[in-house]
Tab-separated table of C-alpha atoms and ligand atoms in Angstrom:
chain	number	residue	atom	x	y	z
H	1	MET	CA	105.408	60.412	114.706
H	2	SER	CA	107.566	63.011	113.336
H	3	ARG	CA	107.409	66.468	114.714
H	4	PRO	CA	105.867	69.333	112.685
H	5	ILE	CA	108.152	71.345	110.525
H	6	GLN	CA	108.624	75.171	110.879
H	7	VAL	CA	110.375	76.957	108.062
H	8	MET	CA	112.000	80.207	109.105
H	9	LYS	CA	113.664	82.774	106.806
H	10	PHE	CA	115.894	85.514	107.926
H	11	GLY	CA	116.265	88.461	105.644
H	12	GLY	CA	119.233	90.653	105.027
H	13	THR	CA	119.102	92.828	108.028
H	14	SER	CA	118.373	90.032	110.364
H	15	VAL	CA	121.729	88.250	109.306
H	16	GLY	CA	123.343	91.753	108.707
H	17	ASP	CA	126.434	91.322	110.964
H	18	ALA	CA	127.922	88.654	113.396
H	19	LYS	CA	125.584	89.661	116.249
H	20	ARG	CA	122.539	89.584	114.091
H	21	ILE	CA	123.542	86.108	112.716
H	22	ARG	CA	124.056	84.812	116.229
H	23	ASN	CA	120.702	86.109	117.157
H	24	ALA	CA	119.143	84.454	114.134
H	25	ALA	CA	120.781	81.099	115.076
H	26	THR	CA	119.426	81.428	118.654
H	27	ILE	CA	115.995	82.060	117.421
H	28	ALA	CA	116.181	78.837	115.297
H	29	ALA	CA	117.819	76.839	117.995
H	30	GLU	CA	115.077	77.764	120.535
H	31	ALA	CA	112.409	76.888	118.059
H	32	SER	CA	113.944	73.570	117.251
H	33	LYS	CA	113.342	72.467	120.857
H	34	GLN	CA	109.549	72.253	119.956
H	35	ARG	CA	109.587	71.583	116.252
H	36	SER	CA	111.729	70.532	113.277
H	37	VAL	CA	113.231	73.683	111.974
H	38	VAL	CA	114.430	74.607	108.421
H	39	VAL	CA	116.122	77.785	108.214
H	40	VAL	CA	116.350	79.995	105.033
H	41	VAL	CA	118.757	82.742	104.756
H	42	SER	CA	119.282	85.897	102.636
H	43	ALA	CA	122.624	87.316	101.985
H	44	MET	CA	124.063	89.605	104.549
H	45	SER	CA	122.454	93.085	103.951
H	46	GLY	CA	124.180	95.028	101.194
H	47	VAL	CA	125.956	91.910	99.795
H	48	THR	CA	123.312	91.265	96.941
H	49	ASN	CA	123.548	95.049	95.771
H	50	THR	CA	127.378	94.986	95.786
H	51	LEU	CA	127.388	91.765	93.768
H	52	ILE	CA	125.012	93.005	91.105
H	53	SER	CA	126.708	96.571	90.963
H	54	ALA	CA	130.189	94.979	90.428
H	55	ALA	CA	128.651	92.654	87.619
H	56	GLY	CA	127.264	95.733	86.032
H	57	LYS	CA	130.668	97.491	86.190
H	58	ALA	CA	132.543	94.564	84.882
H	59	ALA	CA	130.086	94.231	81.911
H	60	THR	CA	131.321	97.847	80.858
H	61	GLY	CA	134.931	96.409	80.679
H	62	ASN	CA	135.901	97.626	84.119
H	63	GLU	CA	138.385	95.062	85.190
H	64	ALA	CA	139.174	96.333	88.526
H	65	ALA	CA	135.546	95.704	89.510
H	66	ALA	CA	136.292	92.008	90.193
H	67	GLU	CA	139.114	92.701	92.394
H	68	ALA	CA	137.207	95.311	94.300
H	69	LEU	CA	134.386	92.825	94.675
H	70	ALA	CA	136.541	90.145	95.986
H	71	LYS	CA	138.060	92.367	98.597
H	72	ALA	CA	134.733	93.732	99.764
H	73	LEU	CA	133.354	90.367	100.069
H	74	GLN	CA	136.229	89.027	101.752
H	75	THR	CA	136.528	91.658	104.358
H	76	LYS	CA	132.836	91.726	105.298
H	77	HIS	CA	132.635	87.869	105.592
H	78	ARG	CA	135.979	87.350	107.258
H	79	GLU	CA	135.244	89.751	109.867
H	80	THR	CA	131.946	88.230	110.634
H	81	ILE	CA	133.414	84.579	110.601
H	82	GLU	CA	136.228	85.894	112.999
H	83	ALA	CA	133.696	87.248	115.384
H	84	LEU	CA	131.514	84.174	115.333
H	85	ILE	CA	133.549	80.969	115.099
H	86	SER	CA	135.969	80.346	117.966
H	87	ASP	CA	137.355	76.972	117.047
H	88	GLY	CA	140.481	77.533	114.879
H	89	GLU	CA	139.952	74.403	112.780
H	90	GLN	CA	136.173	75.249	112.073
H	91	ARG	CA	137.073	78.726	111.280
H	92	ARG	CA	139.749	77.808	108.744
H	93	GLU	CA	137.487	75.381	106.986
H	94	LEU	CA	134.855	77.922	106.747
H	95	LEU	CA	137.150	80.696	105.508
H	96	ASP	CA	138.484	78.238	102.816
H	97	GLU	CA	134.815	77.565	101.742
H	98	ILE	CA	133.727	81.066	101.319
H	99	ASP	CA	137.007	81.996	99.562
H	100	VAL	CA	136.136	79.494	96.895
H	101	LEU	CA	132.612	81.050	96.508
H	102	ILE	CA	134.198	84.620	96.289
H	103	ASP	CA	136.628	83.575	93.884
H	104	ARG	CA	133.948	82.115	91.638
H	105	ALA	CA	131.934	85.401	91.795
H	106	ALA	CA	134.982	87.377	91.043
H	107	ASN	CA	135.983	85.028	88.091
H	108	TYR	CA	132.497	85.569	86.578
H	109	CYS	CA	132.991	89.170	86.774
H	110	ARG	CA	136.371	89.027	85.072
H	111	GLY	CA	134.663	86.914	82.343
H	112	CYS	CA	132.127	89.739	81.998
H	113	ALA	CA	134.860	92.275	81.765
H	114	LEU	CA	136.695	90.413	79.113
H	115	LEU	CA	133.380	89.861	77.031
H	116	GLY	CA	132.183	93.284	77.752
H	117	GLU	CA	128.752	91.808	78.530
H	118	LEU	CA	126.624	90.394	81.249
H	119	SER	CA	124.141	87.732	80.478
H	120	PRO	CA	121.101	87.216	82.734
H	121	ARG	CA	122.459	83.895	83.213
H	122	ALA	CA	125.842	84.983	84.522
H	123	LEU	CA	124.213	87.576	86.687
H	124	ASP	CA	122.197	85.061	88.431
H	125	VAL	CA	125.353	83.038	89.281
H	126	ILE	CA	127.061	86.262	90.459
H	127	ALA	CA	124.071	87.693	92.339
H	128	GLY	CA	123.376	84.468	94.314
H	129	SER	CA	126.755	84.247	95.846
H	130	GLY	CA	125.897	85.888	98.964
H	131	GLU	CA	123.251	83.506	100.013
H	132	ARG	CA	125.620	80.498	99.603
H	133	ILE	CA	128.170	82.415	101.845
H	134	CYS	CA	125.698	83.364	104.502
H	135	ALA	CA	124.090	79.816	104.716
H	136	ARG	CA	127.440	78.191	105.406
H	137	ILE	CA	128.237	80.814	108.120
H	138	ALA	CA	124.772	80.359	109.748
H	139	ALA	CA	125.016	76.544	109.691
H	140	ALA	CA	128.477	76.874	111.365
H	141	VAL	CA	127.188	79.063	114.103
H	142	LEU	CA	124.460	76.434	114.770
H	143	ARG	CA	127.114	73.657	115.057
H	144	GLN	CA	129.090	75.798	117.262
H	145	MET	CA	125.888	76.004	119.509
H	146	GLY	CA	125.735	72.279	119.664
H	147	TYR	CA	123.130	71.761	116.902
H	148	ARG	CA	123.487	69.757	113.650
H	149	GLY	CA	123.392	72.728	111.163
H	150	VAL	CA	123.920	71.793	107.548
H	151	ALA	CA	124.091	74.377	104.747
H	152	PHE	CA	122.151	73.556	101.534
H	153	ASP	CA	122.315	75.323	98.221
H	154	ALA	CA	118.767	75.700	96.916
H	155	THR	CA	120.107	75.044	93.485
H	156	ASP	CA	119.994	71.424	94.536
H	157	LEU	CA	116.333	71.747	95.916
H	158	ILE	CA	114.212	74.282	94.025
H	159	VAL	CA	113.635	73.525	90.441
H	160	THR	CA	112.413	76.488	88.251
H	161	ASP	CA	111.760	77.501	84.671
H	162	GLU	CA	114.499	79.197	82.728
H	163	VAL	CA	113.520	82.766	83.249
H	164	HIS	CA	116.704	84.213	84.733
H	165	GLY	CA	116.378	87.121	87.195
H	166	GLY	CA	112.884	86.136	87.925
H	167	ALA	CA	112.372	82.376	87.666
H	168	ARG	CA	109.242	80.548	88.802
H	169	PRO	CA	109.295	77.131	90.694
H	170	LEU	CA	108.023	73.797	89.249
H	171	ALA	CA	106.144	72.350	92.223
H	172	GLY	CA	106.648	68.608	91.395
H	173	PRO	CA	110.272	68.381	90.823
H	174	THR	CA	110.841	70.836	93.833
H	175	ARG	CA	109.013	68.747	96.123
H	176	GLU	CA	110.775	65.555	95.221
H	177	LYS	CA	114.297	67.027	95.392
H	178	THR	CA	113.560	69.017	98.680
H	179	ARG	CA	112.114	66.126	100.561
H	180	ALA	CA	114.794	63.657	99.320
H	181	ALA	CA	117.659	66.044	100.507
H	182	LEU	CA	116.209	67.497	103.746
H	183	LEU	CA	113.935	64.942	105.333
H	184	PRO	CA	116.622	62.510	106.401
H	185	LEU	CA	118.567	65.358	108.142
H	186	ILE	CA	115.417	66.853	109.676
H	187	GLU	CA	114.222	63.436	111.008
H	188	GLY	CA	117.660	62.776	112.415
H	189	GLY	CA	117.088	66.087	114.445
H	190	GLY	CA	119.424	68.335	112.383
H	191	ILE	CA	118.631	71.864	111.277
H	192	PRO	CA	119.027	72.500	107.427
H	193	VAL	CA	120.174	75.994	106.610
H	194	VAL	CA	119.064	76.748	103.045
H	195	THR	CA	120.141	79.639	100.690
H	196	GLY	CA	117.292	81.896	99.758
H	197	TYR	CA	116.910	83.561	96.493
H	198	ILE	CA	118.558	81.000	94.421
H	199	ALA	CA	117.387	77.927	92.484
H	200	ALA	CA	118.087	76.062	89.317
H	201	THR	CA	116.597	74.858	86.073
H	202	ALA	CA	115.904	71.126	85.554
H	203	LYS	CA	119.090	71.002	83.809
H	204	GLY	CA	120.880	72.411	86.974
H	205	VAL	CA	121.612	75.897	85.650
H	206	PRO	CA	121.459	78.431	88.483
H	207	THR	CA	118.525	80.878	88.463
H	208	THR	CA	117.320	83.623	90.953
H	209	LEU	CA	113.755	84.230	92.036
H	210	GLY	CA	114.036	88.023	91.612
H	211	ARG	CA	115.090	90.655	94.198
H	212	GLY	CA	113.718	89.918	97.528
H	213	GLY	CA	113.215	86.332	96.584
H	214	SER	CA	114.225	84.634	99.888
H	215	ASP	CA	110.684	85.130	101.117
H	216	PHE	CA	109.597	83.112	98.095
H	217	SER	CA	112.162	80.444	98.806
H	218	ALA	CA	110.761	79.955	102.286
H	219	THR	CA	107.173	79.423	101.104
H	220	ILE	CA	108.363	77.165	98.261
H	221	LEU	CA	110.255	74.945	100.698
H	222	GLY	CA	107.409	75.313	103.249
H	223	ALA	CA	104.925	73.803	100.672
H	224	ALA	CA	107.374	71.162	99.528
H	225	LEU	CA	107.813	69.993	103.231
H	226	ASP	CA	104.080	70.215	104.299
H	227	ALA	CA	105.246	72.615	106.899
H	228	GLU	CA	103.037	73.552	109.726
H	229	ASP	CA	103.901	77.264	109.272
H	230	VAL	CA	106.421	79.712	107.858
H	231	ILE	CA	108.068	82.554	109.587
H	232	ILE	CA	109.608	85.488	107.847
H	233	TRP	CA	111.889	87.104	110.211
H	234	THR	CA	112.480	90.632	108.979
H	235	ASP	CA	113.200	94.237	110.452
H	236	VAL	CA	109.579	95.486	110.874
H	237	ASN	CA	106.883	94.192	113.270
H	238	GLY	CA	104.529	92.820	110.679
H	239	VAL	CA	102.040	94.056	108.112
H	240	GLN	CA	100.997	97.692	109.268
H	241	THR	CA	97.948	99.766	108.644
H	242	ALA	CA	100.137	102.261	106.925
H	243	ASP	CA	103.766	102.944	106.324
H	244	PRO	CA	104.750	104.539	109.969
H	245	ARG	CA	107.118	106.815	108.197
H	246	MET	CA	104.274	108.551	106.736
H	247	VAL	CA	101.753	107.791	109.491
H	248	PRO	CA	103.114	107.714	112.927
H	249	GLU	CA	99.879	106.395	114.397
H	250	ALA	CA	100.023	103.334	112.254
H	251	VAL	CA	99.710	99.935	114.174
H	252	THR	CA	100.709	96.358	113.316
H	253	LEU	CA	97.801	94.108	112.186
H	254	ASP	CA	97.522	90.937	114.094
H	255	GLU	CA	96.023	89.064	111.079
H	256	VAL	CA	95.614	89.585	107.265
H	257	SER	CA	94.279	87.187	104.667
H	258	TYR	CA	96.442	85.984	101.820
H	259	ALA	CA	94.413	88.189	99.511
H	260	GLU	CA	95.068	91.251	101.565
H	261	ALA	CA	98.594	90.607	102.039
H	262	GLY	CA	98.859	90.119	98.355
H	263	GLU	CA	97.328	93.443	97.762
H	264	LEU	CA	99.719	95.067	100.214
H	265	ALA	CA	102.796	93.294	99.072
H	266	PHE	CA	103.678	95.524	96.259
H	267	PHE	CA	103.300	98.815	98.176
H	268	GLY	CA	105.035	100.960	100.642
H	269	ALA	CA	107.101	98.996	103.230
H	270	LYS	CA	107.777	96.135	100.857
H	271	VAL	CA	107.477	93.628	103.520
H	272	LEU	CA	107.099	90.630	101.143
H	273	HIS	CA	108.211	89.402	97.760
H	274	PRO	CA	104.953	89.557	95.696
H	275	MET	CA	104.894	85.875	94.847
H	276	THR	CA	105.607	84.747	98.490
H	277	LEU	CA	102.057	83.521	99.128
H	278	ARG	CA	101.464	81.548	96.042
H	279	PRO	CA	102.911	78.330	97.102
H	280	VAL	CA	101.050	78.173	100.408
H	281	VAL	CA	97.547	79.337	99.265
H	282	ASP	CA	96.363	75.903	98.357
H	283	SER	CA	97.492	74.087	101.500
H	284	GLY	CA	96.688	77.102	103.754
H	285	ILE	CA	99.955	76.997	105.428
H	286	PRO	CA	100.023	80.227	107.638
H	287	VAL	CA	102.856	82.647	107.029
H	288	TRP	CA	104.026	84.829	109.843
H	289	ILE	CA	105.969	88.185	109.521
H	290	ARG	CA	107.916	88.835	112.727
H	291	ASN	CA	110.669	91.234	113.584
H	292	SER	CA	113.834	89.553	114.597
H	293	PHE	CA	115.109	92.625	116.399
H	294	GLU	CA	111.965	92.295	118.751
H	295	PRO	CA	111.424	88.517	118.785
H	296	HIS	CA	109.039	88.665	121.762
H	297	LYS	CA	106.435	90.420	119.681
H	298	ALA	CA	103.966	88.140	117.899
H	299	GLY	CA	103.906	89.793	114.527
H	300	THR	CA	101.389	89.460	111.793
H	301	LYS	CA	99.716	86.147	110.744
H	302	ILE	CA	98.752	85.635	107.196
H	303	THR	CA	95.999	83.174	106.543
H	304	GLN	CA	93.256	82.028	104.463
H	305	THR	CA	90.510	83.534	106.720
H	306	ALA	CA	91.886	86.416	108.646
H	307	ARG	CA	89.525	88.331	110.828
H	308	PRO	CA	88.040	91.291	109.279
H	309	THR	CA	88.114	94.866	110.771
H	310	PRO	CA	84.728	96.516	111.247
H	311	HIS	CA	85.262	99.213	108.605
H	312	GLY	CA	86.114	96.851	105.815
H	313	VAL	CA	89.419	98.978	104.979
H	314	LYS	CA	92.321	97.290	106.827
H	315	ALA	CA	95.382	99.195	105.506
H	316	VAL	CA	96.155	102.273	103.405
H	317	THR	CA	99.236	101.964	101.260
H	318	ALA	CA	100.915	104.030	98.647
H	319	THR	CA	103.896	104.280	96.297
H	320	ARG	CA	105.703	106.999	94.316
H	321	ASP	CA	107.718	104.398	92.565
H	322	VAL	CA	105.409	104.450	89.461
H	323	ALA	CA	104.797	106.266	86.296
H	324	MET	CA	101.616	107.101	84.413
H	325	ILE	CA	101.272	106.440	80.705
H	326	ALA	CA	98.391	107.836	78.870
H	327	VAL	CA	97.502	107.130	75.261
H	328	ALA	CA	94.841	109.540	73.929
H	329	GLY	CA	93.208	110.982	70.873
H	330	PRO	CA	89.909	110.663	69.000
H	331	GLY	CA	91.269	108.064	66.641
H	332	ILE	CA	91.351	105.463	69.375
H	333	ILE	CA	87.566	105.648	70.097
H	334	GLY	CA	85.760	102.377	69.209
H	335	VAL	CA	89.067	100.914	67.726
H	336	PRO	CA	88.813	97.304	68.853
H	337	ASP	CA	92.393	96.421	68.784
H	338	ILE	CA	93.922	99.566	70.363
H	339	ALA	CA	93.935	98.211	73.940
H	340	ALA	CA	95.442	94.857	72.660
H	341	ARG	CA	98.194	96.718	70.832
H	342	ILE	CA	99.003	98.926	73.779
H	343	PHE	CA	99.426	95.914	76.133
H	344	ALA	CA	101.089	93.856	73.645
H	345	ALA	CA	103.710	96.594	73.311
H	346	SER	CA	104.118	96.839	77.193
H	347	ALA	CA	104.217	93.116	77.411
H	348	SER	CA	106.980	93.016	74.786
H	349	VAL	CA	109.341	94.775	77.143
H	350	ARG	CA	107.924	92.792	80.330
H	351	ALA	CA	106.819	95.954	81.907
H	352	ASN	CA	104.871	95.396	85.169
H	353	ILE	CA	101.516	97.015	84.924
H	354	VAL	CA	100.136	98.075	88.300
H	355	MET	CA	96.902	99.776	87.403
H	356	ILE	CA	94.672	100.261	84.289
H	357	SER	CA	91.840	102.848	83.763
H	358	GLN	CA	89.881	103.716	80.727
H	359	SER	CA	86.665	105.761	80.880
H	360	SER	CA	83.811	104.918	78.855
H	361	SER	CA	84.242	107.688	76.402
H	362	GLN	CA	87.298	105.721	75.226
H	363	ASP	CA	89.291	108.665	74.117
H	364	ASN	CA	92.187	107.874	76.712
H	365	ILE	CA	93.604	104.724	78.058
H	366	CYS	CA	95.817	105.231	80.980
H	367	PHE	CA	97.988	102.754	82.797
H	368	VAL	CA	100.562	102.724	85.495
H	369	VAL	CA	103.725	100.971	85.445
H	370	GLN	CA	106.563	100.640	88.029
H	371	ALA	CA	108.891	103.625	87.589
H	372	ALA	CA	111.970	101.373	86.339
H	373	ASP	CA	109.853	100.198	83.487
H	374	ALA	CA	108.620	103.621	82.219
H	375	VAL	CA	111.385	104.397	79.619
H	376	ARG	CA	111.343	101.156	77.834
H	377	THR	CA	107.429	101.023	77.828
H	378	GLU	CA	107.310	104.491	76.402
H	379	LYS	CA	109.690	103.497	73.584
H	380	ALA	CA	107.824	100.366	72.974
H	381	LEU	CA	104.582	102.069	72.713
H	382	ARG	CA	105.881	104.880	70.388
H	383	ASP	CA	107.300	102.208	68.140
H	384	ALA	CA	104.026	100.134	68.097
H	385	LEU	CA	101.660	103.171	67.554
H	386	HIS	CA	103.999	105.278	65.196
H	387	GLU	CA	101.605	104.953	62.192
H	388	ASP	CA	98.544	105.990	64.276
H	389	VAL	CA	100.282	108.964	65.501
H	390	ARG	CA	101.522	109.927	61.909
H	391	HIS	CA	97.746	109.724	60.704
H	392	HIS	CA	96.769	111.791	63.578
H	393	ASP	CA	94.320	109.148	64.809
H	394	LEU	CA	96.294	109.278	68.009
H	395	GLU	CA	97.174	112.610	69.642
H	396	HIS	CA	99.889	111.579	71.962
H	397	VAL	CA	101.448	109.137	74.176
H	398	LYS	CA	102.392	110.808	77.475
H	399	VAL	CA	104.340	109.786	80.413
H	400	ASN	CA	104.054	111.375	83.914
H	401	ARG	CA	106.384	110.384	86.533
H	402	ASN	CA	105.099	112.938	89.001
H	403	VAL	CA	102.319	110.575	90.294
H	404	ALA	CA	101.682	108.189	93.161
H	405	ILE	CA	99.272	105.356	93.638
H	406	VAL	CA	97.311	105.197	96.840
H	407	ALA	CA	95.236	102.362	97.749
H	408	ALA	CA	92.654	101.276	100.429
H	409	VAL	CA	93.028	97.467	100.806
H	410	GLY	CA	90.655	95.013	102.916
H	411	GLU	CA	88.870	91.871	101.972
H	412	LYS	CA	85.823	92.901	103.942
H	413	MET	CA	85.391	95.874	101.392
H	414	CYS	CA	83.915	93.495	99.025
H	415	GLY	CA	80.135	94.034	98.941
H	416	THR	CA	80.342	96.841	101.508
H	417	PRO	CA	78.726	99.850	100.027
H	418	GLY	CA	79.933	103.399	100.835
H	419	ILE	CA	83.658	102.633	100.884
H	420	ALA	CA	84.351	104.359	97.734
H	421	GLY	CA	82.170	107.236	98.607
H	422	ARG	CA	84.069	107.637	101.922
H	423	VAL	CA	87.543	107.374	100.093
H	424	PHE	CA	86.782	110.000	97.607
H	425	SER	CA	84.865	112.463	99.772
H	426	THR	CA	87.835	112.230	102.100
H	427	MET	CA	90.138	113.323	99.255
H	428	GLY	CA	87.698	115.937	98.314
H	429	ASN	CA	87.749	117.393	101.877
H	430	GLU	CA	91.582	117.495	101.898
H	431	GLY	CA	91.833	119.147	98.433
H	432	VAL	CA	93.736	116.254	96.914
H	433	ASN	CA	93.098	115.914	93.278
H	434	ILE	CA	92.533	112.457	91.748
H	435	ILE	CA	93.990	111.796	88.322
H	436	ALA	CA	92.753	108.068	87.795
H	437	ILE	CA	90.830	105.379	89.615
H	438	ALA	CA	90.792	101.673	89.512
H	439	GLN	CA	88.930	98.897	91.484
H	440	GLY	CA	89.327	95.370	90.591
H	441	SER	CA	86.207	93.402	90.650
H	442	SER	CA	87.552	91.324	93.519
H	443	GLU	CA	86.821	94.650	95.503
H	444	TYR	CA	89.833	94.132	97.749
H	445	ASN	CA	91.465	97.274	96.715
H	446	ILE	CA	90.517	100.801	95.583
H	447	SER	CA	93.489	102.283	93.952
H	448	PHE	CA	93.784	105.909	92.765
H	449	LEU	CA	96.420	107.990	91.227
H	450	VAL	CA	97.326	111.535	92.650
H	451	GLU	CA	100.159	113.945	92.151
H	452	SER	CA	103.234	112.780	94.073
H	453	SER	CA	103.032	115.885	96.250
H	454	GLY	CA	99.660	114.865	97.612
H	455	MET	CA	100.401	111.280	98.544
H	456	GLU	CA	101.219	111.713	102.062
H	457	LYS	CA	98.270	113.808	102.716
H	458	ALA	CA	96.081	111.312	101.101
H	459	VAL	CA	97.328	108.336	103.032
H	460	LYS	CA	97.102	110.253	106.400
H	461	ALA	CA	93.604	111.369	105.643
H	462	LEU	CA	92.404	108.035	104.778
H	463	HIS	CA	94.080	106.233	107.741
H	464	ARG	CA	92.199	108.802	109.835
H	465	ALA	CA	88.995	108.432	108.102
H	466	PHE	CA	88.697	104.676	108.577
H	467	GLY	CA	89.905	104.884	112.130
H	468	LEU	CA	92.876	102.491	111.222
H	469	GLY	CA	95.037	103.651	114.138
H	470	GLN	CA	92.711	102.245	116.787
H	471	VAL	CA	90.901	99.255	115.292
H	472	GLU	CA	93.779	96.584	116.081
H	473	SER	CA	94.880	95.439	119.357
H	474	GLY	CA	98.425	95.188	118.007
H	475	GLU	CA	101.049	97.474	119.726
H	476	LYS	CA	101.806	100.821	118.150
H	477	ALA	CA	104.440	100.860	115.404
H	478	SER	CA	107.408	102.735	116.509
H	479	THR	CA	110.189	104.644	114.873
H	480	ALA	CA	110.935	105.174	111.229
H	481	ALA	CA	114.107	103.371	111.490
H	482	GLN	CA	112.576	100.111	112.022
H	483	VAL	CA	110.463	100.089	108.928
H	484	THR	CA	113.278	100.488	106.461
H	485	SER	CA	112.877	96.933	105.090
H	486	LYS	CA	116.099	96.516	103.298
H	487	THR	CA	116.770	93.651	100.932
H	488	ALA	CA	120.208	92.349	101.166
R	501	LIG	N1	119.595	88.785	98.812
R	501	LIG	C1	118.296	88.943	97.791
R	501	LIG	C2	118.190	90.299	97.598
R	501	LIG	O1	118.597	91.248	98.091
R	501	LIG	C3	117.247	88.111	98.150
R	501	LIG	C4	116.629	88.450	99.456
R	501	LIG	O2	117.262	89.112	100.391
R	501	LIG	O3	115.518	88.137	99.602
R	501	LIG	O4	117.253	90.691	96.645
R	502	MG	MG1	112.954	91.175	101.603
């Protein structure tokens, strides 16, 4: 009988320096005494940002960007390797290997500077270099500790479509490649250390899974390997009832369901890449969020059927990172294709729509996009609706960036009357004005839009109104510093 497999992913801050990498390797090594362990690593924190910003500078013709990048990466990783690897021979080998990877990233940047452009395909190659370096370092540390750590590039394991910058996995081919490459090592007692974030198309062209994508890598691999569970080691204690930077009384939830975690993934603390749970939902593989800085804590378990809380609402979440777009005017009343045209326009620029609301008077359709998508969505809409505005069928397309979404989330809210009433009377009592409201028919989430300045007050009041600080047995979430969930 082969041992159950545990996939564990370490995020950027959990491999942020030599000490953190040693800590991560120790956690993996300890776990490997009970189970077969597969490690997935992000780039060291800050590295992906450095790579992406160097690529952007290079694309404007800045030739010095490549040199500066090579230097920055060399300094950071050399220092780390020197602190970690004591054997001279091993160290030299590792340094040579990472020099090749750094050279390659810098060469791509030089190419961009020459061409004066940066294709999404080139950006994926450059952006994914940090994971390749980090996996090699972590594997070497495991070997130094006496384990058979072997680095793998996920470009050889995870097969995706061709959408650069946000590729989606193809389960069949991924399963085949992953099992063929990893199972022999796993069964022989070794520990694969796999790059997060990166993958490749069926033709072998490198892709990435989107920023923060290493979480997604971990569950993709977990599903492919029929893992017993997946652990996301990060720098927060798990999923919390609210962002503790806003609500000091927030506590860590012991358990949340896939659906609840999905609703929460987008907001606030950004604990998970939004796609993370997709690969494991069918097989029901549990995903744990745990804090690598406090590994003795249990963290949050995400499963199919998490225990509900008595009040229905499990967490309150919010974000200011959005903009509201309203299309209004008497001419849109009863026009059957107006909504189709609005959303075709926003889809044409790949805007991520987070919330939609239209009242039954129909003279105003309002939707919310991520702040980063606002400018191009507005332009696409103005182009698409140009004629309607000219004929005064449409009064305006308005963008308001001064808003925040607040959401109450919980699976047990479904079919429980009175929750919406409580949510909105709480806002009334606090004097927080509500601009728009949406509840999906899943009823897992009541979302509403407020002015940015009212967001914190709204979250605090809801957290209090639903008694969220006391319902869970989980320990109190502590300082603000620990919730800053940085991607690498
Ligand atoms: N290093 C990548 C990023 O910063 C992927 C990850 O950390 O999950 O987006
Ligand atoms: Mg992350």
